[in-house]
Amino acid sequence: MILAILSHTPTWVWLLLAFLLYRGLQATRTRESALWRALLLPLAMCALSVTGLLQGLASHALASGLGALALLAAAWLGFHGQAVRRISVDRASQRLVLPGSWQPLLLTVSIFVVKYSAAVALALHPALAAQAWFTLPLALVYGAFAGLFAGRMLRIMHLYWRAWSDAGQTPAAAG
């Protein structure tokens, strides 16, 4: 049965996994990045989590509410977390200095595994979408993942703009 599931998985899913692994492994090393590039993966992962929350779970008011609460709580944690506190801005190059961390790899792989597992479970048993014991924990997980990445994006933008406002400039005026 596992081989049948894996063989019926579209190729783009495996390409997505390869990309997520590549980007996650890159994040384990300290690197400099442009603002848009630093926001790309968190934005994509946040979008994947939110779509997971909306697809099939939005019809349950309680699941939507729990997902929204988890998103808000996790966004606060993502904004104030240890990993994002070590991010800094190099004003000379107008780039972010992102310290290496295994957290992005672990989170992206976790989101992939949860979304893939939920998709397989729903493909095999569509009636699960109506079961609270399935949808409520899934809504919490999707909301938490989306919140962690949303918090990271907000923290990166906050640090970037604060570096310029502390100097009385904007990034465009500094260059």
Tab-separated table of C-alpha atoms in Angstrom:
chain	number	residue	atom	x	y	z
A	1	MET	CA	0.000	0.000	0.000
A	2	ILE	CA	2.843	2.422	0.826
A	3	LEU	CA	4.397	1.853	-2.597
A	4	ALA	CA	1.055	2.543	-4.264
A	5	ILE	CA	0.700	5.813	-2.334
A	6	LEU	CA	4.246	6.895	-3.163
A	7	SER	CA	3.918	5.960	-6.827
A	8	HIS	CA	0.645	7.908	-7.171
A	9	THR	CA	2.162	11.036	-5.657
A	10	PRO	CA	2.637	13.693	-8.345
A	11	THR	CA	6.227	14.453	-9.358
A	12	TRP	CA	5.909	18.101	-8.318
A	13	VAL	CA	5.471	16.986	-4.695
A	14	TRP	CA	8.895	15.304	-4.723
A	15	LEU	CA	10.420	18.324	-6.454
A	16	LEU	CA	8.942	20.523	-3.740
A	17	LEU	CA	10.427	18.265	-1.064
A	18	ALA	CA	13.843	18.442	-2.745
A	19	PHE	CA	13.637	22.248	-2.857
A	20	LEU	CA	12.586	22.429	0.806
A	21	LEU	CA	15.458	20.164	1.828
A	22	TYR	CA	17.909	22.250	-0.212
A	23	ARG	CA	16.718	25.548	1.299
A	24	GLY	CA	16.546	24.053	4.782
A	25	LEU	CA	20.114	22.777	4.539
A	26	GLN	CA	21.251	26.205	3.331
A	27	ALA	CA	19.694	27.697	6.452
A	28	THR	CA	21.974	25.623	8.683
A	29	ARG	CA	24.915	27.882	7.743
A	30	THR	CA	25.335	31.536	8.637
A	31	ARG	CA	24.749	33.591	5.510
A	32	GLU	CA	23.937	37.042	4.217
A	33	SER	CA	20.722	37.560	2.327
A	34	ALA	CA	18.689	40.253	0.647
A	35	LEU	CA	15.429	41.034	2.410
A	36	TRP	CA	13.248	39.499	-0.321
A	37	ARG	CA	15.247	36.261	-0.271
A	38	ALA	CA	15.091	35.989	3.521
A	39	LEU	CA	11.309	36.353	3.355
A	40	LEU	CA	10.770	33.894	0.492
A	41	LEU	CA	10.853	30.587	2.394
A	42	PRO	CA	8.881	31.792	5.435
A	43	LEU	CA	6.265	33.261	3.090
A	44	ALA	CA	5.982	30.014	1.109
A	45	MET	CA	5.760	27.885	4.265
A	46	CYS	CA	3.217	30.215	5.830
A	47	ALA	CA	1.141	30.008	2.629
A	48	LEU	CA	1.340	26.192	2.624
A	49	SER	CA	0.156	26.075	6.211
A	50	VAL	CA	-2.667	28.537	5.675
A	51	THR	CA	-3.873	26.665	2.583
A	52	GLY	CA	-3.837	23.490	4.644
A	53	LEU	CA	-5.920	25.254	7.247
A	54	LEU	CA	-8.393	26.588	4.690
A	55	GLN	CA	-8.725	23.456	2.546
A	56	GLY	CA	-11.287	21.259	4.142
A	57	LEU	CA	-10.965	22.720	7.619
A	58	ALA	CA	-12.634	26.084	7.042
A	59	SER	CA	-16.048	24.435	7.037
A	60	HIS	CA	-15.634	23.730	10.747
A	61	ALA	CA	-15.985	26.913	12.777
A	62	LEU	CA	-14.228	25.417	15.793
A	63	ALA	CA	-11.324	24.174	13.663
A	64	SER	CA	-10.980	27.589	12.039
A	65	GLY	CA	-11.063	29.302	15.416
A	66	LEU	CA	-8.483	26.964	16.919
A	67	GLY	CA	-6.280	27.373	13.858
A	68	ALA	CA	-6.489	31.159	14.149
A	69	LEU	CA	-5.631	31.061	17.869
A	70	ALA	CA	-2.700	28.740	17.220
A	71	LEU	CA	-1.540	31.058	14.429
A	72	LEU	CA	-1.598	34.105	16.717
A	73	ALA	CA	0.151	32.360	19.614
A	74	ALA	CA	2.812	30.854	17.354
A	75	ALA	CA	3.317	34.181	15.538
A	76	TRP	CA	4.146	35.765	18.888
A	77	LEU	CA	6.605	32.942	19.598
A	78	GLY	CA	8.051	33.193	16.099
A	79	PHE	CA	8.574	36.935	16.514
A	80	HIS	CA	10.200	36.634	19.939
A	81	GLY	CA	11.993	33.299	19.473
A	82	GLN	CA	15.675	32.692	20.105
A	83	ALA	CA	16.549	32.004	16.465
A	84	VAL	CA	15.185	35.312	15.140
A	85	ARG	CA	16.811	37.336	17.917
A	86	ARG	CA	20.226	36.511	16.459
A	87	ILE	CA	19.390	37.970	13.035
A	88	SER	CA	21.150	41.248	12.297
A	89	VAL	CA	21.396	43.770	9.477
A	90	ASP	CA	24.603	44.796	7.733
A	91	ARG	CA	23.840	48.401	6.747
A	92	ALA	CA	26.869	48.643	4.451
A	93	SER	CA	25.601	45.878	2.167
A	94	GLN	CA	21.890	46.372	2.977
A	95	ARG	CA	21.679	42.648	3.679
A	96	LEU	CA	20.456	40.547	6.564
A	97	VAL	CA	22.926	38.357	8.424
A	98	LEU	CA	21.105	35.125	9.207
A	99	PRO	CA	22.816	32.806	11.681
A	100	GLY	CA	22.798	29.124	10.855
A	101	SER	CA	19.980	27.142	12.411
A	102	TRP	CA	18.414	23.720	11.982
A	103	GLN	CA	15.009	25.139	12.908
A	104	PRO	CA	13.937	26.132	9.359
A	105	LEU	CA	14.801	22.672	8.014
A	106	LEU	CA	12.927	20.933	10.816
A	107	LEU	CA	9.888	23.167	10.397
A	108	THR	CA	9.716	22.865	6.606
A	109	VAL	CA	10.085	19.089	6.686
A	110	SER	CA	7.470	18.918	9.445
A	111	ILE	CA	5.002	20.960	7.407
A	112	PHE	CA	5.650	18.779	4.374
A	113	VAL	CA	5.117	15.567	6.366
A	114	VAL	CA	1.901	16.842	7.970
A	115	LYS	CA	0.445	18.134	4.690
A	116	TYR	CA	1.443	14.991	2.783
A	117	SER	CA	0.087	12.681	5.500
A	118	ALA	CA	-3.180	14.613	5.743
A	119	ALA	CA	-3.583	14.593	1.951
A	120	VAL	CA	-3.015	10.839	1.818
A	121	ALA	CA	-5.385	10.210	4.734
A	122	LEU	CA	-8.099	12.346	3.133
A	123	ALA	CA	-7.575	10.743	-0.281
A	124	LEU	CA	-7.991	7.281	1.242
A	125	HIS	CA	-10.788	8.248	3.651
A	126	PRO	CA	-12.592	11.456	2.564
A	127	ALA	CA	-15.017	11.141	5.486
A	128	LEU	CA	-12.177	12.157	7.829
A	129	ALA	CA	-12.741	15.772	6.788
A	130	ALA	CA	-15.982	15.710	8.805
A	131	GLN	CA	-14.421	14.158	11.925
A	132	ALA	CA	-13.526	16.575	14.719
A	133	TRP	CA	-10.836	14.249	16.104
A	134	PHE	CA	-9.042	14.608	12.741
A	135	THR	CA	-9.703	18.238	11.844
A	136	LEU	CA	-9.187	19.954	15.209
A	137	PRO	CA	-5.597	18.779	15.845
A	138	LEU	CA	-4.777	19.376	12.186
A	139	ALA	CA	-6.111	22.935	12.419
A	140	LEU	CA	-3.955	23.546	15.489
A	141	VAL	CA	-0.853	22.221	13.744
A	142	TYR	CA	-1.454	24.182	10.529
A	143	GLY	CA	-2.163	27.329	12.515
A	144	ALA	CA	0.964	26.876	14.620
A	145	PHE	CA	3.174	26.330	11.574
A	146	ALA	CA	1.710	29.351	9.788
A	147	GLY	CA	2.164	31.455	12.906
A	148	LEU	CA	5.799	30.491	13.420
A	149	PHE	CA	6.680	31.488	9.891
A	150	ALA	CA	4.519	34.631	9.993
A	151	GLY	CA	6.253	35.665	13.211
A	152	ARG	CA	9.658	35.078	11.630
A	153	MET	CA	8.710	37.184	8.580
A	154	LEU	CA	7.459	40.009	10.796
A	155	ARG	CA	10.607	39.883	12.931
A	156	ILE	CA	12.885	39.993	9.883
A	157	MET	CA	11.010	42.990	8.467
A	158	HIS	CA	11.011	44.686	11.887
A	159	LEU	CA	14.774	44.229	12.318
A	160	TYR	CA	15.483	45.367	8.788
A	161	TRP	CA	13.452	48.569	9.029
A	162	ARG	CA	14.566	49.291	12.596
A	163	ALA	CA	18.215	49.190	11.488
A	164	TRP	CA	17.456	51.972	9.043
A	165	SER	CA	15.209	54.035	11.270
A	166	ASP	CA	17.840	53.951	14.041
A	167	ALA	CA	20.238	55.533	11.548
A	168	GLY	CA	17.598	58.065	10.456
A	169	GLN	CA	17.505	56.614	6.942
A	170	THR	CA	15.544	54.268	4.753
A	171	PRO	CA	17.219	51.437	2.816
A	172	ALA	CA	16.628	53.272	-0.474
A	173	ALA	CA	18.127	56.533	0.851
A	174	ALA	CA	21.173	54.713	2.252
A	175	GLY	CA	22.178	53.179	-1.068
